[in-house]
Short mmCIF file of C-alpha atoms in Angstrom, two decimals:
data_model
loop_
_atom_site.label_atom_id
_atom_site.label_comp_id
_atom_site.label_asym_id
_atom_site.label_seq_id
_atom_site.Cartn_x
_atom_site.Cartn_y
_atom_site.Cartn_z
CA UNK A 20 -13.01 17.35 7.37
CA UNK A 21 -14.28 20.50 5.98
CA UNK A 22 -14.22 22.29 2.70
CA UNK A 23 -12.31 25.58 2.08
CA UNK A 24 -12.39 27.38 -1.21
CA UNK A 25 -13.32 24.09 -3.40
CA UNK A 26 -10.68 21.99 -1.36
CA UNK A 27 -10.66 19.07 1.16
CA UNK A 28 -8.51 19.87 3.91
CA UNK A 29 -8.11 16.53 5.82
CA UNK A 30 -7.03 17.52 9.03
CA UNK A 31 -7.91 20.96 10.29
CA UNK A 32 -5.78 20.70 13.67
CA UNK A 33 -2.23 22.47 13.85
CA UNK A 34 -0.68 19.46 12.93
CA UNK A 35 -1.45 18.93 9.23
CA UNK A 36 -3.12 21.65 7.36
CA UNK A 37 -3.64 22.33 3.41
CA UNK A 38 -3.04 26.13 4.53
CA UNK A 39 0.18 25.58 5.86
CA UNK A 40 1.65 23.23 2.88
CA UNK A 41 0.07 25.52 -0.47
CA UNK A 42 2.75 23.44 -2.74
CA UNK A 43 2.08 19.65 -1.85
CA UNK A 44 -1.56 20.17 -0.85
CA UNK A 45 -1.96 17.22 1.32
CA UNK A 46 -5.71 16.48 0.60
CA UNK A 47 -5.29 16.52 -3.18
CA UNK A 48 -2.70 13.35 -2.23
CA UNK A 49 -5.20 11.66 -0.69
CA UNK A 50 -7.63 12.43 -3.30
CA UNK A 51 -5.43 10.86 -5.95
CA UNK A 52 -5.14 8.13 -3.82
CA UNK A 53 -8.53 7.85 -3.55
CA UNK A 54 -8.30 6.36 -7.14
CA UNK A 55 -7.53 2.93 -6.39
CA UNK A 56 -9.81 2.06 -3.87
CA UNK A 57 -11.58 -1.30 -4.97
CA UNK A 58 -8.35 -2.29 -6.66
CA UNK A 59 -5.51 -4.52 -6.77
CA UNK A 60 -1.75 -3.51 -7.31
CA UNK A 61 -0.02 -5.99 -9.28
CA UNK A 62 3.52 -6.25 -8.39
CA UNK A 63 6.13 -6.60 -12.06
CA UNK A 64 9.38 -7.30 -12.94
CA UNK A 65 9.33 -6.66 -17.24
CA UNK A 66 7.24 -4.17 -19.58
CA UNK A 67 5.64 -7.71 -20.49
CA UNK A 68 4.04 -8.11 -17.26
CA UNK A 69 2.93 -4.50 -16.41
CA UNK A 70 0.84 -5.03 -19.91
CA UNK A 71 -0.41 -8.38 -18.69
CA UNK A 72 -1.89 -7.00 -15.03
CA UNK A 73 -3.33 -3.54 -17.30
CA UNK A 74 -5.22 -6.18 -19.88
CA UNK A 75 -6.36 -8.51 -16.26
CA UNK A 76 -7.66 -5.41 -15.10
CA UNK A 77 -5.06 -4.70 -12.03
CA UNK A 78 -6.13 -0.73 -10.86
CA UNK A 79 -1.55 -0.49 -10.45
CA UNK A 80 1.40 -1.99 -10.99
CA UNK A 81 4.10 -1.63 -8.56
CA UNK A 82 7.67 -1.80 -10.51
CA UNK A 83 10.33 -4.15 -8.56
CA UNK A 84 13.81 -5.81 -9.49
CA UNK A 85 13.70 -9.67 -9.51
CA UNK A 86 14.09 -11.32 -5.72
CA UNK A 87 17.63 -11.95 -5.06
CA UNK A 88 19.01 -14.07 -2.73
CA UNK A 89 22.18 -11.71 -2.13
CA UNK A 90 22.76 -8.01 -2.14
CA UNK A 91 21.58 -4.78 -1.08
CA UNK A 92 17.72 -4.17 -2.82
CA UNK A 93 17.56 -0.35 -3.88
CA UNK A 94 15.54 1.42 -5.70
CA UNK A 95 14.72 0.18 -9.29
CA UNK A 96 15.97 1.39 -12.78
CA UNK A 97 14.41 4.71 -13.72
CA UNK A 98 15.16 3.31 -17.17
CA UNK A 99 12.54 0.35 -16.81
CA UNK A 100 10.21 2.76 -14.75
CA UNK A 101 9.94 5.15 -17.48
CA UNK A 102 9.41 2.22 -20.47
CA UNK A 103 6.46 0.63 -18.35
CA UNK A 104 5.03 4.22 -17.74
CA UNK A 105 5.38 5.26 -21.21
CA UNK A 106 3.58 1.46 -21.90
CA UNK A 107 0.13 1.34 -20.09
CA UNK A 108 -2.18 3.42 -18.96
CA UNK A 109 -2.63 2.71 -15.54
CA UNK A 110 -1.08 4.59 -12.40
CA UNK A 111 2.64 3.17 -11.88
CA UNK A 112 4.35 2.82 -8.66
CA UNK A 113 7.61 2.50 -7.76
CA UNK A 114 9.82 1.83 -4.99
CA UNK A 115 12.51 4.11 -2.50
CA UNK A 116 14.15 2.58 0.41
CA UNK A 117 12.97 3.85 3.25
CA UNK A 118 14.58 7.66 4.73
CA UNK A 119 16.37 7.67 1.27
CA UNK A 120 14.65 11.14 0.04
CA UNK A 121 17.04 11.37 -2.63
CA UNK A 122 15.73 8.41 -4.38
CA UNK A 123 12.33 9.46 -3.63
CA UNK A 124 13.90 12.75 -6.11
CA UNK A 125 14.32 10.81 -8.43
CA UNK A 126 11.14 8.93 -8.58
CA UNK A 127 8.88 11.73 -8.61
CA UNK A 128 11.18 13.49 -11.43
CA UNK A 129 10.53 11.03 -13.82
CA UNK A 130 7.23 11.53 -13.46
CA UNK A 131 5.85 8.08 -11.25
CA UNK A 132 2.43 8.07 -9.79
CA UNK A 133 2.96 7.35 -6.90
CA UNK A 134 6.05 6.11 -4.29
CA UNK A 135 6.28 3.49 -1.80
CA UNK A 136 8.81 3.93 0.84
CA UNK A 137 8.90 0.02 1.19
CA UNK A 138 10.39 -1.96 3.94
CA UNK A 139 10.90 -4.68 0.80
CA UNK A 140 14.31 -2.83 0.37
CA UNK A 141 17.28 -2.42 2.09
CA UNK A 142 16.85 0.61 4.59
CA UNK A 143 18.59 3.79 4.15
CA UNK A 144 17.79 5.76 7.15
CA UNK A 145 17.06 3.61 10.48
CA UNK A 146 16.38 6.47 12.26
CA UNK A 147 13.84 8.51 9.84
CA UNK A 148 11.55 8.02 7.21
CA UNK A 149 10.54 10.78 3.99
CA UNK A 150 8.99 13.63 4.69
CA UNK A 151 6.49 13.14 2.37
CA UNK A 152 5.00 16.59 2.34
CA UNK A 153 8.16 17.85 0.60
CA UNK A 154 6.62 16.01 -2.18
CA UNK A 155 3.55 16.40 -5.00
CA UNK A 156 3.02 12.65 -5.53
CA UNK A 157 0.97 10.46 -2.97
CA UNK A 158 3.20 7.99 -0.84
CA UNK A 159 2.50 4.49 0.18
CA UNK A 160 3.81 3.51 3.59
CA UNK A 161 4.03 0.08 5.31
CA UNK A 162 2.22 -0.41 8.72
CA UNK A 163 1.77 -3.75 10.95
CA UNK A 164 -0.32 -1.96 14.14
CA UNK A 165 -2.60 1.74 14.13
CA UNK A 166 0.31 3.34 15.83
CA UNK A 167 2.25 2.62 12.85
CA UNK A 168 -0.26 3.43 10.34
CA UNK A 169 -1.19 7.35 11.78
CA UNK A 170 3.04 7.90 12.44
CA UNK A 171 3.18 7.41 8.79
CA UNK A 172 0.19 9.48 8.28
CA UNK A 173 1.49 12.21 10.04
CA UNK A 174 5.20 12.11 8.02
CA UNK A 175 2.53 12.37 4.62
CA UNK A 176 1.27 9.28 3.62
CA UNK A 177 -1.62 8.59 1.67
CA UNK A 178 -2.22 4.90 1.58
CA UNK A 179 -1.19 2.54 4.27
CA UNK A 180 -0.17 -0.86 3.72
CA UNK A 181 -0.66 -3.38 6.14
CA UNK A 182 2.44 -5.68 5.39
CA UNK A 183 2.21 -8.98 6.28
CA UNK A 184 5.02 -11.67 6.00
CA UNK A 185 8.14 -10.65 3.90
CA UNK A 186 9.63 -14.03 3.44
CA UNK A 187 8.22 -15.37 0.49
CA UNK A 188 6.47 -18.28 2.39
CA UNK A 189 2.65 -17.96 0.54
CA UNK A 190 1.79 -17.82 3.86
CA UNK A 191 -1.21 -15.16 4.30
CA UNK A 192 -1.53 -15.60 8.25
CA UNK A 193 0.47 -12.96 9.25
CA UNK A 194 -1.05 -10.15 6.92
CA UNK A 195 -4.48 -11.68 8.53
CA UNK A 196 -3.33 -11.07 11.85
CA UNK A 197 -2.17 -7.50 11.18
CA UNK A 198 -4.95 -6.56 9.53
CA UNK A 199 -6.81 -7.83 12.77
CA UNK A 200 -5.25 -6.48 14.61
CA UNK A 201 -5.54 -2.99 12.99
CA UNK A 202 -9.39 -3.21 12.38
CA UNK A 203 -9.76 -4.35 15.83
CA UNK A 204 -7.77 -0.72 17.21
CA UNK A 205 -9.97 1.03 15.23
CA UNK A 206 -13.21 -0.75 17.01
CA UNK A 207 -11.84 -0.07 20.66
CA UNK A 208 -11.30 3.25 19.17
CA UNK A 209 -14.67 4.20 18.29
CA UNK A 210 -16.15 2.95 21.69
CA UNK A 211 -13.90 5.05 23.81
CA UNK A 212 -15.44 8.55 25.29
CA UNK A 213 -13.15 11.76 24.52
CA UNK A 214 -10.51 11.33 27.63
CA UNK A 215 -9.75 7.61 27.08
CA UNK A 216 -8.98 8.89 23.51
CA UNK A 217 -6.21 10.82 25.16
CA UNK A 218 -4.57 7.81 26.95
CA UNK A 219 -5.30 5.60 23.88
CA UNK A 220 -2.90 7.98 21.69
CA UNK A 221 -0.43 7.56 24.17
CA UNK A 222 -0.54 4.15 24.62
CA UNK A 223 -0.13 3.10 21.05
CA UNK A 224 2.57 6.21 20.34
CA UNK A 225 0.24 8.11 17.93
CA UNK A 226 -0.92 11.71 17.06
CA UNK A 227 -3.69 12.54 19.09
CA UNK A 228 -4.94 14.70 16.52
CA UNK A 229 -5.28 11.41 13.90
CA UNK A 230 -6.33 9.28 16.50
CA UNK A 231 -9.01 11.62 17.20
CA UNK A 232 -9.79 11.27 13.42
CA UNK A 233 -9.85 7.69 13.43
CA UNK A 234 -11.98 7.67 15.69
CA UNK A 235 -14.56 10.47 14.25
CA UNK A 236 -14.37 8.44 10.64
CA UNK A 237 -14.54 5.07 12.33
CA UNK A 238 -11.53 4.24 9.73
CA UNK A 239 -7.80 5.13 9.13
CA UNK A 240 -8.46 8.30 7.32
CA UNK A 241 -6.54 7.14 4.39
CA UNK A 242 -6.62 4.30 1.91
CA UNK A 243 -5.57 0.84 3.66
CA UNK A 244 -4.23 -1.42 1.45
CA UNK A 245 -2.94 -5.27 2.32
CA UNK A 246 0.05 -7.15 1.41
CA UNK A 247 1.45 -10.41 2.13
CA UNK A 248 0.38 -13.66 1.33
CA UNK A 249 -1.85 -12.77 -1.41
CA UNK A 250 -2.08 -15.31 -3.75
CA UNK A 251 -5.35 -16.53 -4.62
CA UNK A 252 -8.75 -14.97 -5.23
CA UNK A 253 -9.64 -16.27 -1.76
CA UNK A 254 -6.78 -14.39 -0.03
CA UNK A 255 -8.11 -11.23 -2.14
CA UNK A 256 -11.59 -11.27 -0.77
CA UNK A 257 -10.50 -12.34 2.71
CA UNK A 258 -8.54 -9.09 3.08
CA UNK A 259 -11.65 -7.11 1.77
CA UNK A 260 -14.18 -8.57 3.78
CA UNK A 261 -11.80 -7.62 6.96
CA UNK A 262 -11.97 -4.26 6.01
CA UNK A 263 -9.37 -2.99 3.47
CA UNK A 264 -9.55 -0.56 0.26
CA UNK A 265 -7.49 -3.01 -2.05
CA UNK A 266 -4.69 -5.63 -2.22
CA UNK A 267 -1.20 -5.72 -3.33
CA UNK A 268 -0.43 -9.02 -5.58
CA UNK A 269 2.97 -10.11 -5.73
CA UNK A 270 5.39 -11.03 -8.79
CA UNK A 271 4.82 -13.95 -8.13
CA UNK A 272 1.54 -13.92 -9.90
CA UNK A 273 3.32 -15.12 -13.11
CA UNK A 274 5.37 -17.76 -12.40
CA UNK A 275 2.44 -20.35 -14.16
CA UNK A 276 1.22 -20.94 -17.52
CA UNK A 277 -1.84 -18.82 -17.34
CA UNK A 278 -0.46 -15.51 -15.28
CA UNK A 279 -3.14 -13.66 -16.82
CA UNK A 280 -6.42 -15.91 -15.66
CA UNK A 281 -4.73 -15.85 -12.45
CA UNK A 282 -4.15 -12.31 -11.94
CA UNK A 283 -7.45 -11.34 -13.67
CA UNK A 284 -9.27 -13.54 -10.63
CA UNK A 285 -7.61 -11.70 -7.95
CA UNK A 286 -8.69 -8.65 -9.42
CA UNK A 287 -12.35 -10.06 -10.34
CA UNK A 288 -12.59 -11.65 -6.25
CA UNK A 289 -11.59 -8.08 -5.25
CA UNK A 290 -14.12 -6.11 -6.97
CA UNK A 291 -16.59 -8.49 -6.00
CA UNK A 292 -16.02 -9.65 -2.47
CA UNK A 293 -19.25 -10.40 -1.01
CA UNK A 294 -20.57 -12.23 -4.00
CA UNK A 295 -19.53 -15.79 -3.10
CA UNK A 296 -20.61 -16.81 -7.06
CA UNK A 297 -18.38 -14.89 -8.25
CA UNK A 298 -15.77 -16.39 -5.92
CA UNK A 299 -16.55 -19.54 -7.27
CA UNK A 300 -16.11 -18.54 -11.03
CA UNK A 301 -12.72 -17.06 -10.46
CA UNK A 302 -11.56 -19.61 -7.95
CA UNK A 303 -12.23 -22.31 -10.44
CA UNK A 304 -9.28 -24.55 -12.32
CA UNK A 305 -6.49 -22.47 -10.77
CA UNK A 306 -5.40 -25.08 -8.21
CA UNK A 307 -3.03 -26.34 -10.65
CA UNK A 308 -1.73 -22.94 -11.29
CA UNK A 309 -0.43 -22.58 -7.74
CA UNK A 310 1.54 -25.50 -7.99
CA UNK A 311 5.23 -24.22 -6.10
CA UNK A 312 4.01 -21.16 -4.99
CA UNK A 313 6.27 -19.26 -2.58
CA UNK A 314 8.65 -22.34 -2.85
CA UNK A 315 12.19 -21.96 -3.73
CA UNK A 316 12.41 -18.04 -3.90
CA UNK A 317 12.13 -15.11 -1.63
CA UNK A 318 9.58 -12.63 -2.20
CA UNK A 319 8.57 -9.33 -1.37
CA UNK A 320 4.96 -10.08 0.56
CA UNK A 321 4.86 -13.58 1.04
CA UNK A 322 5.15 -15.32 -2.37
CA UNK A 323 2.82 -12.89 -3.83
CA UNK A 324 3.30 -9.88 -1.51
CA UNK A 325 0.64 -8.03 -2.17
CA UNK A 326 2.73 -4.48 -1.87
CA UNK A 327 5.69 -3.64 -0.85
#
C-alpha cells in the first residue's frame, strides 16, 4: 500500500489502481468499510427491528424480506429500505441478487450504505457477478475458499463474507469450516517464498497480484466478515477468535421474548472476544431464549445467518 496525494491506493499493480478509477476510488470503499470492523450486522425484516439491533448496539443492519418457502427471493422494497434508513442512524445494507447490476442501480440511488450481492437470493446472472467499480458504495461479497474471496476482490469488493450454511439449520459447522479453511490459505500463504506464490495463485484460480497481497499483509486485504450459524454469543466469539473483522446475525435473532438481550450479547461477545468474563455475562439465562432455533423455517445463514 502506499499513499498518493492524501489517498490510500490499495493495490498499486496494473490490475486495480485508484489512478485508473478517479470516480469510484476503490480505497475510499475499503476505507468506509473499514467502519465496521469489531461489529456485528444484524439481519431485519420491519423498521421495528432495525431500531431494536441500533438500541443493542449492532455496528449494521442488513434489510431482508421474510424467508419463504416458495418463490423467487429478489431484491427488497426500496420503500422499506428507505423508512429504516430514514429511522436509525447506523450504516444500512441491503441486498441485489447476484450479476443483477440493475438492482444494484437502484440500491445505491436511494442512497444505501452499502450492497451485498448475496447468494441468499435467487441468482440473476450465473455467469457474472457486478462490477463493483462502476459503483461509489462499498460491496459485500460471499466467499467459502481464498480463491473466492480475492475473485471477488478483484470484481470490487470491500468486505468478504465467509458464508457458511444457507439452510436455516442453526448449524454453525460449516461457516467454522470455511472460515478454516480460509485462515488456514492465508497461513500456507505467508510461508511460501516468491515462486511458490506464483503456482499458489494458480492453483486456487486467483489474481496473482492479490495473492501477492495476501501474502505481504498476512490477511485478505479487506474486511472478512462471517455468516452462518450465528446464533449465540459463543458462535460470535468463536468466529472472532478464528480470525474475522465481525459477524453477520440472522433474523432470526427475534423470534424470542427478549430479541433485544439476545442480540445485545452477540454484539457484547463480539466486541469482547478474548475476555471469557464477559462471555459468561452475556451467555447467561439465554438458553431458554434459543428454544426452536433454526427449526421449522428456512433462513438466510443458518437460522441466524450471520450475512447474506
Amino acid at each position: 500500500m502506499a499513499a498518493e496525494d492524501g489517498a490510500v491506493t490499495i493495490y498499486n499493480s496494473s490490475a486495480i489502481t485508484d489512478a485508473k478509477n478517479k470516480q469510484n476510488p476503490y480505497s475510499m470503499k475499503v476505507g468506509l468499510a473499514q467502519m465496521l470492523r469489531g461489529g456485528a450486522i444484524v439481519e431485519v425484516n420491519t423498521l421495528e427491528q432495525a431500531k431494536l439491533a441500533e438500541d443493542a448496539g449492532a455496528c449494521s443492519v442488513i434489510v431482508s424480506d421474510p424467508p419463504r418457502t416458495r418463490g423467487i427471493s429478489r431484491m427488497s422494497d426500496p420503500s422499506l429500505i428507505k423508512d429504516i434508513k430514514r429511522a436509525v442512524s447506523i450504516p444500512v445494507v441491503a441486498r441485489s441478487r447476484i450479476g443483477h447490476f440493475v438492482e444494484a442501480q437502484i440500491l445505491e440511488s436511494i442512497g444505501v450504505d452499502y450492497i451485498d450481492e448475496s447468494e441468499y437470493l435467487a441468482m440473476a446472472d450465473e455467469e457474472h457477478f457486478i462490477n463493483k467499480h462502476n459503483f461509489q458504495i462499498p460491496f459485500v461479497c460471499g466467499a467459502q475458499t481464498l480463491g473466492d474471496a480475492l475473485r471477488r476482490v478483484r470484481e470490487g469488493a470491500a468486505v468478504i463474507r465467509i458464508q457458511g450454511d444457507l439452510s436455516g439449520s442453526g448449524n454453525v459447522s460449516m461457516t467454522v469450516k470455511n472460515v478454516r479453511c480460509v485462515m488456514g490459505q492465508i497461513r500456507l500463504l505467508n510461508n511460501m517464498d516468491d515462486d511458490e506464490v506464483f503456482a499458489f495463485s494458480k492453483t486456487i484460480q486467483a489474481p496473482y497480484d492479490l495473492v501477492a497481497q495476501s501474502k505481504q499483509m498476512g490477511r485478505l486485504p479487506v474486511m472478512l466478515f462471517a455468516a452462518g450459524g450465528i446464533v449465540t454469543p459463543a458462535d460470535a466469539a468463536l468466529m472472532m477468535q478464528l480470525g474475522c473483522d465481525g459477524v453477520f446475525i440472522g433474523s432470526d435473532v427475534f423470534n424470542c421474548s427478549d430479541p433485544y438481550k439476545r442480540v445485545m450479547g452477540i454484539v457484547q461477545a463480539v466486541r469482547n472476544y478474548n475476555d471469557p468474563h464477559v462471555l459468561v455475562e452475556v451467555s447467561s439465562g439465554l438458553s431458554g431464549l434459543m428454544a426452536g432455533l433454526g427449526e421449522d423455517r428456512i433462513e438466510p445463514f443458518g437460522g441466524g445467518h450471520g450475512g447474506v
